Backbone as a printed PyTorch tensor [residue, N CA C, xyz], in Angstrom:
tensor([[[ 0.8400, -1.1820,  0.0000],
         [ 0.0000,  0.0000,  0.0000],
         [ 0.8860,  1.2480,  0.0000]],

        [[ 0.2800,  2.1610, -0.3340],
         [ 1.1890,  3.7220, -1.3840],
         [ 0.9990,  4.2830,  0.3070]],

        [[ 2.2570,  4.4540,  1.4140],
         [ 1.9200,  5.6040,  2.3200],
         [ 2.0620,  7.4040,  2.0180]],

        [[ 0.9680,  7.8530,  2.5120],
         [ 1.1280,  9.0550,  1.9540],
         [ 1.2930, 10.1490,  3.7050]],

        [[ 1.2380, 11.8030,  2.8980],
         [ 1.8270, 12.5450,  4.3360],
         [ 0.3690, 12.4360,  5.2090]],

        [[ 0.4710, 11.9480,  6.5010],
         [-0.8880, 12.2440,  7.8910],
         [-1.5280, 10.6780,  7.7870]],

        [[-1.1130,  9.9330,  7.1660],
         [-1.4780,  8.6270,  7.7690],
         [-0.6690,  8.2110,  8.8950]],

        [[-1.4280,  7.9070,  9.6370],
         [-1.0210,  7.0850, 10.9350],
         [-0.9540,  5.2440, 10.1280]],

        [[ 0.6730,  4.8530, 11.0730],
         [ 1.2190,  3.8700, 10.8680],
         [ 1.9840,  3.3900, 11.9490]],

        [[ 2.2050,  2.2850, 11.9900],
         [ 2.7460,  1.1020, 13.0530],
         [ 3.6610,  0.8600, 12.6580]],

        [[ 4.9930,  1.3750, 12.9360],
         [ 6.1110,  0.2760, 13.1250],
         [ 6.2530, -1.0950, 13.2460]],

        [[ 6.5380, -2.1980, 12.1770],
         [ 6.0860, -3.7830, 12.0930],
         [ 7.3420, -4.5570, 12.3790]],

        [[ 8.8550, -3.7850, 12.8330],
         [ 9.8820, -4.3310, 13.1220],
         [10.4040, -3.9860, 14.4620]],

        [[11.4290, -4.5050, 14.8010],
         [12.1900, -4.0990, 15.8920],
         [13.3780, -3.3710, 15.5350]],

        [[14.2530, -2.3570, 15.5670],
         [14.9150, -1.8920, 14.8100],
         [16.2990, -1.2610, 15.7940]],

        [[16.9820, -1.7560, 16.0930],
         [18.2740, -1.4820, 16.5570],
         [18.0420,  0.6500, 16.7040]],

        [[18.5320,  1.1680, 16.0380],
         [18.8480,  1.8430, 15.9660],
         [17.5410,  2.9370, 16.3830]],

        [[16.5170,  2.6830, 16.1530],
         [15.3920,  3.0760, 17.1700],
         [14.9700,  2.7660, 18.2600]],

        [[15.4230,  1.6190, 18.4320],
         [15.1670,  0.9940, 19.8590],
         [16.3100,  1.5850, 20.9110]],

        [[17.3050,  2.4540, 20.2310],
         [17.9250,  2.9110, 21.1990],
         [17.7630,  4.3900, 21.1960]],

        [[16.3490,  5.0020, 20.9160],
         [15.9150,  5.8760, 20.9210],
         [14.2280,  5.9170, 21.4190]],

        [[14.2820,  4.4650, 21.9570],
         [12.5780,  4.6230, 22.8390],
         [11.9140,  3.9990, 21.7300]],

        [[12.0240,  3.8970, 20.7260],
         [10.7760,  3.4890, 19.6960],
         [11.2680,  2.2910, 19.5910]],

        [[10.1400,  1.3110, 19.7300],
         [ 9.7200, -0.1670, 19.6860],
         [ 9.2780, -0.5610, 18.6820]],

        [[ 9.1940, -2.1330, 18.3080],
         [ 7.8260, -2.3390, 17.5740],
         [ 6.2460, -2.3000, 18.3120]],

        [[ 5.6000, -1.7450, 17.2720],
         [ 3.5110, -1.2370, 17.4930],
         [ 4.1250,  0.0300, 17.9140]],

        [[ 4.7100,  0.8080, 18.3010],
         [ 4.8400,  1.9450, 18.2090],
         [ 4.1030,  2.7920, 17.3700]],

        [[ 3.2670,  3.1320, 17.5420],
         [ 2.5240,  4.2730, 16.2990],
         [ 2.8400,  5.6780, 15.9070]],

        [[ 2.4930,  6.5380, 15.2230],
         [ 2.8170,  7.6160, 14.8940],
         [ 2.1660,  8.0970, 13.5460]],

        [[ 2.5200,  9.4150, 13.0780],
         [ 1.8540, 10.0620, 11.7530],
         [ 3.0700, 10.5950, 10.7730]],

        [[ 2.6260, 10.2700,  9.5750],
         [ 3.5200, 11.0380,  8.5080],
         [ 3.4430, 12.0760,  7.8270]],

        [[ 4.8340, 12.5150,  8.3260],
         [ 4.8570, 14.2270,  7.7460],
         [ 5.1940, 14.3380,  6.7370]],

        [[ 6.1870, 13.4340,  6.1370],
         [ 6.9130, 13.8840,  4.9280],
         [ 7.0900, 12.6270,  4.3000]],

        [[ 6.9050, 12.3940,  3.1290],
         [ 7.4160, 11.2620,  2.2460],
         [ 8.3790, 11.4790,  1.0470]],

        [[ 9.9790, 10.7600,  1.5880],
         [10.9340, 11.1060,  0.0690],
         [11.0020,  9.9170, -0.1540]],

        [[10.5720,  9.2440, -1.4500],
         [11.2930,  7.7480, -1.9830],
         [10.8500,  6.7930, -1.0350]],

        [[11.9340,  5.8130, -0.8090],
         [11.4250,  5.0850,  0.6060],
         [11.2800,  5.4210,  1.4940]],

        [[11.7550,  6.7270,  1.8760],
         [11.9700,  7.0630,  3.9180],
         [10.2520,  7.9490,  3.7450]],

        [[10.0950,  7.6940,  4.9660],
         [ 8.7590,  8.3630,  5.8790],
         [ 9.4380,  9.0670,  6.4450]],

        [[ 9.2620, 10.3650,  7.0180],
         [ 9.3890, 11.1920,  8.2610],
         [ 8.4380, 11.2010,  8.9780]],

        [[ 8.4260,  9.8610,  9.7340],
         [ 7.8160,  9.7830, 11.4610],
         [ 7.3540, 10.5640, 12.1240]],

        [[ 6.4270, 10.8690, 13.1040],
         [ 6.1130, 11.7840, 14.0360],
         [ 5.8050, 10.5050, 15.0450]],

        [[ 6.4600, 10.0320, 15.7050],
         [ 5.7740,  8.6390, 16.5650],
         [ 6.0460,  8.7340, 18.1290]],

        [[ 4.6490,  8.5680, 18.6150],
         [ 4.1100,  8.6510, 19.9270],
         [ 4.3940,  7.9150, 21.1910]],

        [[ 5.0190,  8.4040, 22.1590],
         [ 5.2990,  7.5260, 23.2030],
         [ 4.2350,  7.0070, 24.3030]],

        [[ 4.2790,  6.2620, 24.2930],
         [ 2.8270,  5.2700, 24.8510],
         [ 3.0530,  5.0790, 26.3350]],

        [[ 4.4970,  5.3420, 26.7420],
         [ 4.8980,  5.3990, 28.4270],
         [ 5.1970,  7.0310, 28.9960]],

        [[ 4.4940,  7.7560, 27.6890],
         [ 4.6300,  9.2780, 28.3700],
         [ 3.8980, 10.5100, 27.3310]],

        [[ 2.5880,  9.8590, 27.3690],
         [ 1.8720, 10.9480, 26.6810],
         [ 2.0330, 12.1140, 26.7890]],

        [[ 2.2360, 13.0250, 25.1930],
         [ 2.4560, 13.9030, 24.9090],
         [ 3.9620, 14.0490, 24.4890]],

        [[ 4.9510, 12.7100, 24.3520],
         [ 5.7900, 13.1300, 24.3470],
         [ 6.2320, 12.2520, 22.8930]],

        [[ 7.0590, 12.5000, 22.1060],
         [ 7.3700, 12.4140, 20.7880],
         [ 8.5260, 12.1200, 20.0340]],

        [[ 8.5860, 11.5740, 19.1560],
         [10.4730, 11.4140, 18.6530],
         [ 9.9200, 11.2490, 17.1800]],

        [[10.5430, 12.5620, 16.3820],
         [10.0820, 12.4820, 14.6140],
         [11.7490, 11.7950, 14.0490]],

        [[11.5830, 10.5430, 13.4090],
         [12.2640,  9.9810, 12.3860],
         [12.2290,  9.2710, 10.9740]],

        [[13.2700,  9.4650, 10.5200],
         [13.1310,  8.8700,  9.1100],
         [12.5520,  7.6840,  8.9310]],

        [[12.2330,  7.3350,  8.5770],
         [11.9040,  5.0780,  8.4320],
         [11.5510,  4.8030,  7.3060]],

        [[12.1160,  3.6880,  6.9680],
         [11.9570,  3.2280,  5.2670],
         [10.5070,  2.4560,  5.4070]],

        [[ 9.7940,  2.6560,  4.2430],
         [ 8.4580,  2.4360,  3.9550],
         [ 8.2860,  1.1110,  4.3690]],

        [[ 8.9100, -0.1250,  4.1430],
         [ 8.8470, -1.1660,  4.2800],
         [ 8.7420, -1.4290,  5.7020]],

        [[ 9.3910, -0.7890,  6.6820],
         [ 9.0520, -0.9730,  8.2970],
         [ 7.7670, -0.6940,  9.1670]],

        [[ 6.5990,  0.2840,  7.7600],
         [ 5.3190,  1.0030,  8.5430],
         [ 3.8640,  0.2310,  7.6830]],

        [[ 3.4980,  0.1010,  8.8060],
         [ 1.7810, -0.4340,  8.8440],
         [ 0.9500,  0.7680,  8.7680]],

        [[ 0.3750,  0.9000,  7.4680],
         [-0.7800,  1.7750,  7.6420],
         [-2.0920,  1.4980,  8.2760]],

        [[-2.4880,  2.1900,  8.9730],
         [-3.8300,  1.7300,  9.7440],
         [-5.2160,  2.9700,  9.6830]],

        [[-4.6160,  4.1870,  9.7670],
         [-5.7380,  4.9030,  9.3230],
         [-5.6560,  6.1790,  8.4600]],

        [[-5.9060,  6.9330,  8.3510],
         [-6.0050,  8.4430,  7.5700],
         [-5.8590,  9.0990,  9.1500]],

        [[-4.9880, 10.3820,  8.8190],
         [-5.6890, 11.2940, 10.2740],
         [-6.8800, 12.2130,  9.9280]],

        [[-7.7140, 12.6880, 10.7440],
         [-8.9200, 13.1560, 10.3540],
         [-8.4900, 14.5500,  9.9860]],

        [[-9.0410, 14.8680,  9.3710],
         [-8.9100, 16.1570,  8.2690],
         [-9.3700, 17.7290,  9.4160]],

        [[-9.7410, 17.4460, 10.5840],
         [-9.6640, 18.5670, 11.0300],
         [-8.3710, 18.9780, 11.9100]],

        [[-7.6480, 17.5750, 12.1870],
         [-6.3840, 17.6240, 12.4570],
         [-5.0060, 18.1330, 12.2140]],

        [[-5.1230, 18.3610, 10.5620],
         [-4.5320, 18.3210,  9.7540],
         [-3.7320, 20.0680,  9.9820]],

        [[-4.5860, 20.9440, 10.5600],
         [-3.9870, 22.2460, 10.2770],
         [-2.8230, 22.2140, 11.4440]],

        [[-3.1130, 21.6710, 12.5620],
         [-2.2130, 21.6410, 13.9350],
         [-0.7650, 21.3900, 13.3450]],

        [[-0.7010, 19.4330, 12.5920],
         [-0.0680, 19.2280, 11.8120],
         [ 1.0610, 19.8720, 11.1400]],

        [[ 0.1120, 20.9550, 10.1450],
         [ 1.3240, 21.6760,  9.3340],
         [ 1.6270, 22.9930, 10.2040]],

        [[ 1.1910, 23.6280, 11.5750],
         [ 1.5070, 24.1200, 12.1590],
         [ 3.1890, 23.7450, 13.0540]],

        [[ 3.2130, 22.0140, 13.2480],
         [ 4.1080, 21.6090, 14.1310],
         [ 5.1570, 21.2420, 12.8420]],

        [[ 4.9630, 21.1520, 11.9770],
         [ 5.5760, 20.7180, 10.7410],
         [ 6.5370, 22.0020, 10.5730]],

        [[ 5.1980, 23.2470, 10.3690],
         [ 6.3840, 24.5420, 10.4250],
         [ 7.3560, 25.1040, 11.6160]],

        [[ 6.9170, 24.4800, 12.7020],
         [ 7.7620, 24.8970, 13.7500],
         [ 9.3350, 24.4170, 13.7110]],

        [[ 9.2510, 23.3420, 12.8630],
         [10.9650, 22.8000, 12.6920],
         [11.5910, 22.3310, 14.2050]],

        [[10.8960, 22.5030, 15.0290],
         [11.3730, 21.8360, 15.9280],
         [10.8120, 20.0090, 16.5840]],

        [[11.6550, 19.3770, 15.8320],
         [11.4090, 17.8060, 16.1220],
         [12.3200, 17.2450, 17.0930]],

        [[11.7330, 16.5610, 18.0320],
         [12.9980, 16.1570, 18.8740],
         [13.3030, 14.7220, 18.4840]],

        [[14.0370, 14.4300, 18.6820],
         [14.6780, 12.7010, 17.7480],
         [14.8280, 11.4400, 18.5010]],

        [[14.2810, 11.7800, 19.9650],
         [14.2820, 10.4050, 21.1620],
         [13.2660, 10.5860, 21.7050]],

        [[12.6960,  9.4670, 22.4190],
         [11.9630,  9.9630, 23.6030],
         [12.3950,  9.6660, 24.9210]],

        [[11.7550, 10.4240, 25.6870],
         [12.1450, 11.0190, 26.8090],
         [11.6680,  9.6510, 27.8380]],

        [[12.2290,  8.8470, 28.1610],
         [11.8570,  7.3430, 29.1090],
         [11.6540,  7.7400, 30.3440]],

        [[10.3190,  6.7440, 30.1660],
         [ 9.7990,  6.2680, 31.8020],
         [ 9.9630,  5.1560, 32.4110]],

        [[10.5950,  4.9300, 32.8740],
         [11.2850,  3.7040, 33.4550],
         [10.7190,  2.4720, 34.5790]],

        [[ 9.6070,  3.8160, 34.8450],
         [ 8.7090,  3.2870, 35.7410],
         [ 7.3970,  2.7140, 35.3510]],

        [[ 7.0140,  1.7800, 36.2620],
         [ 6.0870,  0.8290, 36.2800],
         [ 4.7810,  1.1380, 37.0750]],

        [[ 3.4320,  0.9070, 37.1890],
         [ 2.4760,  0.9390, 37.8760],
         [ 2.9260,  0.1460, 39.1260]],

        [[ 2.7750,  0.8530, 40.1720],
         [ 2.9530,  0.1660, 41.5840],
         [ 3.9570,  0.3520, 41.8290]],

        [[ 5.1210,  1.0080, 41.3840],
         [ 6.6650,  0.8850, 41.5750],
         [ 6.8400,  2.2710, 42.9860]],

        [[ 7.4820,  1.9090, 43.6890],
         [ 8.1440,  2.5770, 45.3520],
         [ 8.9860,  3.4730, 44.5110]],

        [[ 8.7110,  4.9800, 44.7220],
         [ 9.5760,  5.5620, 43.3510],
         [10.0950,  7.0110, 45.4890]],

        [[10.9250,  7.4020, 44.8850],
         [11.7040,  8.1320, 46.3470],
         [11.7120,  9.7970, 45.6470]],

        [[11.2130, 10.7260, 46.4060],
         [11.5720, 11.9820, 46.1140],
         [12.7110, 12.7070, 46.0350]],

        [[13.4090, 12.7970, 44.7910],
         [14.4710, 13.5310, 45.4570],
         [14.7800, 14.7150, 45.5130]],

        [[14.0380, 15.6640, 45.1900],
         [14.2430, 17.1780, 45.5660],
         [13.3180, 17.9450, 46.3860]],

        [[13.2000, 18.8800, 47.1900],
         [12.3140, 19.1410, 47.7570],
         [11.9680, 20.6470, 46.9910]],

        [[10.2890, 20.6370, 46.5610],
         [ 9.5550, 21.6780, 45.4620],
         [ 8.4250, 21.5280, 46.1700]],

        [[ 8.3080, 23.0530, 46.1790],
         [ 6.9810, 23.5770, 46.9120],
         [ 5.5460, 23.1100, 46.0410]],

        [[ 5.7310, 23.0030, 44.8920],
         [ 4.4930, 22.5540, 44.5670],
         [ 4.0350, 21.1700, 45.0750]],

        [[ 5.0600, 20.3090, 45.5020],
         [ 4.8380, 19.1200, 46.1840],
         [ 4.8320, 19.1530, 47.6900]],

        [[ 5.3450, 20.2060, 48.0810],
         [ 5.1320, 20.4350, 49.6210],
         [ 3.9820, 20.9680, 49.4350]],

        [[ 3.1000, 21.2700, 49.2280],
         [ 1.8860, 22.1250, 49.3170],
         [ 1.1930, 20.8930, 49.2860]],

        [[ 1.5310, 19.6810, 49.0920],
         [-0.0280, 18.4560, 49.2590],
         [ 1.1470, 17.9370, 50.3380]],

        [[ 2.2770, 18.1510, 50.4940],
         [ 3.0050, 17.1160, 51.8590],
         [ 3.6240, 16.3660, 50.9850]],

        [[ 3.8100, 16.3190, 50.3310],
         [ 5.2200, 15.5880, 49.8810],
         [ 6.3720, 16.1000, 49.5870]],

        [[ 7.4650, 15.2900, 50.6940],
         [ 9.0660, 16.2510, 50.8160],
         [ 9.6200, 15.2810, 50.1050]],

        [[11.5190, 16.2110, 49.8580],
         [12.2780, 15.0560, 49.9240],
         [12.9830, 13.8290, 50.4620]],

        [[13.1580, 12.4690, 49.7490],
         [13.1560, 11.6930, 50.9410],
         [12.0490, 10.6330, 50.9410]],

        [[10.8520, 11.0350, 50.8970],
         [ 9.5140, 10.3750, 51.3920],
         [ 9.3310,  9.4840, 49.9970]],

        [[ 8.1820,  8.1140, 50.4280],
         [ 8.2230,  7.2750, 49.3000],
         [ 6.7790,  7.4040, 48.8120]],

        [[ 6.7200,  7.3570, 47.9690],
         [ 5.2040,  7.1310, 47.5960],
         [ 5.3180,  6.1690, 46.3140]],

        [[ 3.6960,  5.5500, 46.1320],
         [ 3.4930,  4.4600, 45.1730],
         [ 2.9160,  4.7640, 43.4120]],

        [[ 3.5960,  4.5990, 42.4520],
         [ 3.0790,  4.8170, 41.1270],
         [ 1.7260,  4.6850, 41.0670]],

        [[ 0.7910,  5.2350, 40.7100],
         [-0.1930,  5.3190, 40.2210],
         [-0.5780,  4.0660, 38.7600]],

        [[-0.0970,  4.8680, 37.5900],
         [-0.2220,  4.2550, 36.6290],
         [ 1.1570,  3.9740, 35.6120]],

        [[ 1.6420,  3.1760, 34.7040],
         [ 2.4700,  3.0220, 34.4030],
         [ 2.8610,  4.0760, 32.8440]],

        [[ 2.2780,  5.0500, 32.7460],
         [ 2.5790,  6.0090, 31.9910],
         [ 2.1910,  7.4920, 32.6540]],

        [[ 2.9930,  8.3190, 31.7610],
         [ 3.7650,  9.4710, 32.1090],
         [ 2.5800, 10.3560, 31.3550]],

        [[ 2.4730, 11.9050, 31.4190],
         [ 1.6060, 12.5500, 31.3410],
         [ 2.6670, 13.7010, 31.3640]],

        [[ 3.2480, 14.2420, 29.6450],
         [ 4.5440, 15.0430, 29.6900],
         [ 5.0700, 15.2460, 30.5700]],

        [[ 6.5780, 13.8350, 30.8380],
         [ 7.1060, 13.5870, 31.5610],
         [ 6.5180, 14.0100, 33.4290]],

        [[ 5.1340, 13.5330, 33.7130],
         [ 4.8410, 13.6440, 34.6320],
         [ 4.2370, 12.4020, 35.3200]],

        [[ 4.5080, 11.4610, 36.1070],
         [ 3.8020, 10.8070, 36.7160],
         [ 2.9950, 10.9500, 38.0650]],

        [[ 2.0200, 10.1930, 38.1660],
         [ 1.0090, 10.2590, 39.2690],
         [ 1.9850,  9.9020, 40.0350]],

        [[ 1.5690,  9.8870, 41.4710],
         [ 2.1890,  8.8650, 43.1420],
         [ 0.9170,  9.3170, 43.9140]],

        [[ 1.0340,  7.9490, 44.8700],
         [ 0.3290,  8.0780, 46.0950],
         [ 1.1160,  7.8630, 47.1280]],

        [[ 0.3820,  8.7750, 48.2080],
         [ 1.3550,  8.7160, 49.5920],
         [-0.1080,  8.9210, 50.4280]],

        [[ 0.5770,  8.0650, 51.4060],
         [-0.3170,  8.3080, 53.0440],
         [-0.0500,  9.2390, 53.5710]],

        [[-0.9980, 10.5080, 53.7340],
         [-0.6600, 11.8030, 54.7270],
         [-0.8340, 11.4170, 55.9820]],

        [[-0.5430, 12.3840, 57.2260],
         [-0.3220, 12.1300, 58.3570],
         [-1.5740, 11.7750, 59.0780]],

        [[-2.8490, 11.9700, 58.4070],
         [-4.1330, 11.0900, 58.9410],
         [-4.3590, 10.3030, 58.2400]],

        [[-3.4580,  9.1500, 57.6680],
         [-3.7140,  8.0400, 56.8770],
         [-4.6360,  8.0410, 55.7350]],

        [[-4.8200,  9.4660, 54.8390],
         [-5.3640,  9.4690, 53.9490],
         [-4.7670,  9.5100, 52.7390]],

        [[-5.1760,  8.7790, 51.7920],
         [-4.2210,  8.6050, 50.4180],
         [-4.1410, 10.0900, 49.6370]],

        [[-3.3010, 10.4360, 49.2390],
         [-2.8230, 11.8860, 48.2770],
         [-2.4690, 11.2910, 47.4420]],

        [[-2.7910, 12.0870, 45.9570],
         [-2.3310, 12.0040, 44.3890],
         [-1.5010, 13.3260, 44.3760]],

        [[-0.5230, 13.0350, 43.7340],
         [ 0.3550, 14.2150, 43.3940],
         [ 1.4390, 14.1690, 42.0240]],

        [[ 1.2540, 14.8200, 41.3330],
         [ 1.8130, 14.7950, 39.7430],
         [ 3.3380, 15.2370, 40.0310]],

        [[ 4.5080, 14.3760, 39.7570],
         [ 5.5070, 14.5670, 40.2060],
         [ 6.6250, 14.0430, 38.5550]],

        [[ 7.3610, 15.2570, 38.5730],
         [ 7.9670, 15.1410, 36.8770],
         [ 8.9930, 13.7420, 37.4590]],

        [[ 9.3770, 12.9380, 35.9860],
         [ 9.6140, 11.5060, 36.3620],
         [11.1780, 11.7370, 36.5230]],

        [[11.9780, 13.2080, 36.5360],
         [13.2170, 13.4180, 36.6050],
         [13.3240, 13.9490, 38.1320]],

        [[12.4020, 14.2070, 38.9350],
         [12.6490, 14.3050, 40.5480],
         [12.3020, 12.8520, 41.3700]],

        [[12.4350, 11.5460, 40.5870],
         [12.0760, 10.4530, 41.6710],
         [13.0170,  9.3970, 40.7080]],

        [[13.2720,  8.5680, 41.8810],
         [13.9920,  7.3420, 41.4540],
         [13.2680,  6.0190, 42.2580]],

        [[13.4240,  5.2570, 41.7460],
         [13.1860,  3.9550, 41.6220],
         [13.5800,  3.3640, 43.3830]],

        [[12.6860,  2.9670, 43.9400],
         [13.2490,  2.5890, 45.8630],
         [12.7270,  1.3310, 45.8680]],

        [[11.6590,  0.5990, 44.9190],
         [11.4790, -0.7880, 45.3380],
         [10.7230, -1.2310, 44.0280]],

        [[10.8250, -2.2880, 43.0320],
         [ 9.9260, -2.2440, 42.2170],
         [ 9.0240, -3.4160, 42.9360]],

        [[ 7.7560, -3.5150, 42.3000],
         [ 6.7490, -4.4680, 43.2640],
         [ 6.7070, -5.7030, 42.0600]]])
C-alpha cells in the first residue's frame, strides 16, 4: 500500500537503531513527509503521553492503519512549520505500583506534603509530559495524588 503525508502507521519491526531511541515495535505515529522510501515519522510515546520522537523510516518498516482526520490536519502543518522535532523519547522507566523516592524538595509538592526523601506508590504506568502520578499516606492516613515530573524520583522498590 502507497503511504502518503498524515497517515497514521505502526512500526512492524524491531529496529536497533530506534530501539535505542525509545521506539519499539507497534509503536505508532503520523507522517509528515514522504521522500522515496523514507517516511518522516512523528511517533508517539505510549509510556509518556504527549511526548514524541520524529524519524526517518523506510516504507517497508510502517503499517498503515488509518487516515488522520482532516480537522487535524492544520495543527499538523503548524508543528511541521515549527521545525522543531525532537529525535528520542524522553523514558519512563517506571512501572504501575513501583516505590519511586523523592528527590528534591519543590513547593508545589510540599503544598499536598510531599518532601524530599519520602516514598510514595506509582499510580499508573505512563507518564503525562514527563509527569507521573504517586500516592502517599498523609499524616491522617489518607491517600494523596500528586503529579511529580519523572526526573525528581527514582526507583526505591519495584513491586
Amino acid at each position: 500500500m502507497k503511504l502518503n503525508i498524515y497517515d497514521n502507521v505502526e512500526l512492524n519491526v524491531e529496529l536497533a537503531e530506534l530501539s535505542a531511541k525509545g521506539i519499539h515495535k507497534g509503536c505508532t505515529g503520523i507522517i509528515l513527509d514522504v521522500k522515496a522510501d523514507l517516511c518522516f515519522v512523528c511517533f508517539r510515546n505510549r509510556k509518556n503521553i504527549g511526548d514524541y520522537a520524529c524519524i526517518n523510516v523506510n516504507r517497508k518498516y510502517l503499517e498503515f492503519y488509518r487516515r488522520e482526520a482532516e480537522e487535524n490536519i492544520p495543527d499538523w502543518e503548524r508543528f511541521k512549520a515549527s521545525g522543531k522535532f525532537k529525535q528520542e523519547f524522553t523514558i519512563n522507566s517506571f512501572n504501575e505500583f513501583d516505590w519511586v523516592e523523592i528527590l528534591y524538595e519543590k513547593d508545589e509538592y510540599a503544598k499536598k506534603g510531599l518532601h524530599k526523601g519520602m516514598l510514595a506508590n506509582v499510580l499508573f504506568d505512563y507518564a503525562i509530559d514527563d509527569n507521573l502520578s504517586v500516592m502517599f499516606p498523609d499524616d491522617d492516613g489518607y491517600d494523596v495524588e500528586v503529579s511529580v515530573n519523572i526526573e525528581d524520583i527514582k526507583l526505591h522498590r519495584r513491586i
